């Protein structure tokens, strides 16, 4: 009985020492110019010895962000966000109320672009950074860096950056 208990304690301590998968996006908001290139950075650490699968997803704004950039935000959105400081009317909504699509995926050295992005100069560079060669109007929104490893299921496997494309 003591050996079983000792094994559980050792297993618990070893699990507590391993952080598991950790994904971080250093810039939470990025403003870039129309028709210019940009790189959305993503860093990750993992205890896995298996290659990671990197996926970037795009999620459109819940409401038009351009009005706010030009100083024309709605009074309804302002009053709602004042009541709940954590809630952002442009970013926080169900995926069913916005456009969600895969931008690109990388497994090993193979990179696959999502259907909407085929034909554009988009790639995943370094370990997990998304390089967009020429920004378009529709590129404004949230970008999620999602990392998947087959044997590292603990931790934080995604993080996001907001990209605002201006003229």
Coordinates of C-alpha atoms in Angstrom, one line a residue:
X1 CA 0.0 0.0 0.0
X2 CA 2.8 2.4 0.9
X3 CA 4.5 1.8 -2.5
X4 CA 1.3 2.6 -4.4
X5 CA 0.9 5.9 -2.4
X6 CA 4.6 6.7 -3.0
X7 CA 4.1 6.2 -6.8
X8 CA 1.1 8.5 -6.8
X9 CA 3.0 11.2 -4.9
X10 CA 6.0 10.9 -7.3
X11 CA 3.7 11.0 -10.3
X12 CA 1.9 14.1 -8.9
X13 CA 5.2 15.9 -8.3
X14 CA 6.5 15.1 -11.8
X15 CA 3.2 16.3 -13.4
X16 CA 3.3 19.5 -11.4
X17 CA 6.9 20.2 -12.5
X18 CA 6.0 19.9 -16.2
X19 CA 4.3 23.1 -17.5
X20 CA 2.8 21.4 -20.5
X21 CA 2.1 23.2 -23.7
X22 CA 2.3 27.0 -23.4
X23 CA 1.4 29.3 -26.3
X24 CA 1.9 33.1 -26.2
X25 CA 1.4 35.9 -28.7
X26 CA 3.6 38.8 -27.6
X27 CA 1.6 41.6 -29.3
X28 CA -2.1 41.5 -28.4
X29 CA -3.0 44.2 -30.9
X30 CA -1.2 45.1 -34.1
X31 CA -2.0 48.0 -36.5
X32 CA -0.7 47.6 -40.1
X33 CA -1.0 49.4 -43.4
X34 CA -3.1 48.2 -46.3
X35 CA -1.1 46.4 -49.1
X36 CA 2.0 46.1 -46.8
X37 CA 3.4 42.9 -45.3
X38 CA 3.1 42.0 -41.7
X39 CA 4.2 39.2 -39.3
X40 CA 2.0 38.0 -36.5
X41 CA 4.3 36.4 -33.9
X42 CA 3.5 33.3 -31.9
X43 CA 5.8 31.5 -29.4
X44 CA 5.2 28.1 -27.9
X45 CA 7.0 25.7 -25.5
X46 CA 6.1 22.1 -25.0
X47 CA 7.4 19.0 -23.2
X48 CA 6.5 16.9 -26.2
X49 CA 9.1 15.3 -28.4
X50 CA 6.7 15.0 -31.2
X51 CA 6.4 17.7 -33.9
X52 CA 3.8 20.3 -33.2
X53 CA 1.0 21.2 -35.6
X54 CA 0.6 24.9 -36.0
X55 CA -2.7 26.4 -37.1
X56 CA -3.7 30.1 -37.6
X57 CA -7.4 30.9 -37.5
X58 CA -9.1 34.2 -38.5
X59 CA -12.2 35.5 -36.7
X60 CA -13.9 38.6 -38.0
X61 CA -15.0 41.4 -35.7
X62 CA -18.4 41.1 -34.1
X63 CA -19.1 44.8 -35.2
X64 CA -17.3 47.1 -37.6
X65 CA -14.1 48.3 -36.0
X66 CA -13.4 51.0 -38.6
X67 CA -16.1 53.3 -37.1
X68 CA -14.3 53.3 -33.8
X69 CA -10.9 54.0 -35.5
X70 CA -12.4 57.0 -37.1
X71 CA -14.1 58.2 -33.9
X72 CA -17.6 57.1 -34.8
X73 CA -18.3 54.3 -32.3
X74 CA -22.0 53.6 -31.3
X75 CA -23.3 54.9 -28.0
X76 CA -24.9 51.5 -27.4
X77 CA -21.5 49.7 -27.6
X78 CA -19.9 52.4 -25.4
X79 CA -22.6 52.1 -22.7
X80 CA -22.4 48.2 -22.7
X81 CA -18.6 48.2 -22.4
X82 CA -18.7 50.8 -19.6
X83 CA -21.0 48.5 -17.6
X84 CA -18.7 45.5 -18.1
X85 CA -15.0 46.5 -18.5
X86 CA -14.0 43.0 -19.5
X87 CA -16.5 42.8 -22.4
X88 CA -15.5 44.1 -25.8
X89 CA -18.4 44.5 -28.3
X90 CA -16.0 44.1 -31.2
X91 CA -14.2 41.0 -30.0
X92 CA -16.6 39.1 -27.7
X93 CA -19.4 37.2 -29.5
X94 CA -20.2 33.7 -30.5
X95 CA -18.4 32.3 -33.5
X96 CA -21.8 31.7 -35.2
X97 CA -22.2 35.5 -35.3
X98 CA -19.0 36.1 -37.2
X99 CA -16.8 34.7 -40.0
X100 CA -14.3 32.0 -38.8
X101 CA -11.8 30.4 -41.2
X102 CA -8.5 28.6 -41.2
X103 CA -5.7 30.8 -42.6
X104 CA -2.8 28.4 -42.7
X105 CA -1.6 25.2 -41.0
X106 CA 1.9 23.8 -40.7
X107 CA 2.9 20.2 -40.0
X108 CA 6.6 19.5 -40.2
X109 CA 7.7 21.5 -43.2
X110 CA 4.4 21.2 -45.1
X111 CA 2.3 24.4 -45.1
X112 CA -1.4 24.4 -46.2
X113 CA -3.4 27.5 -46.8
X114 CA -7.1 27.7 -46.1
X115 CA -9.4 27.9 -49.2
X116 CA -10.0 31.6 -48.8
X117 CA -6.3 32.4 -48.6
X118 CA -5.0 30.3 -51.6
X119 CA -3.2 32.4 -54.1
X120 CA -2.1 34.9 -51.5
X121 CA 1.5 35.3 -50.2
X122 CA 0.9 33.8 -46.8
X123 CA 3.1 31.4 -44.9
X124 CA 4.2 30.2 -41.4
X125 CA 7.8 31.2 -40.7
X126 CA 10.2 30.3 -37.9
X127 CA 8.3 28.0 -35.6
X128 CA 4.8 29.5 -35.6
X129 CA 4.8 33.1 -36.9
X130 CA 2.2 34.0 -39.6
X131 CA 3.6 36.1 -42.4
X132 CA 1.1 37.9 -44.6
X133 CA 2.7 39.4 -47.7
X134 CA 0.1 42.0 -48.8
X135 CA -2.6 43.0 -46.4
X136 CA -6.2 43.4 -47.7
X137 CA -9.2 45.3 -46.1
X138 CA -10.8 42.0 -45.0
X139 CA -7.7 41.0 -43.0
X140 CA -8.7 43.1 -40.0
X141 CA -9.9 40.9 -37.2
X142 CA -8.7 38.4 -34.6
X143 CA -6.0 35.8 -35.4
X144 CA -5.6 32.7 -33.2
X145 CA -2.4 30.8 -33.0
X146 CA -3.3 27.2 -32.1
X147 CA -0.7 24.6 -31.3
X148 CA -1.5 20.9 -31.1
X149 CA 0.9 18.1 -30.0
X150 CA -0.2 14.5 -29.8
X151 CA 1.2 13.8 -26.3
X152 CA 1.1 17.2 -24.5
X153 CA -2.5 17.9 -23.7
X154 CA -2.0 20.1 -20.6
X155 CA -1.5 23.8 -20.6
X156 CA -2.6 26.7 -22.9
X157 CA -2.7 25.7 -26.5
X158 CA -3.8 29.0 -28.1
X159 CA -3.5 32.7 -27.9
X160 CA -4.7 35.6 -30.1
X161 CA -3.7 38.9 -31.6
X162 CA -6.0 41.6 -33.0
X163 CA -5.0 42.9 -36.4
X164 CA -6.3 46.3 -37.6
X165 CA -5.5 47.2 -41.2
X166 CA -5.6 50.9 -42.0
X167 CA -5.1 52.9 -45.2

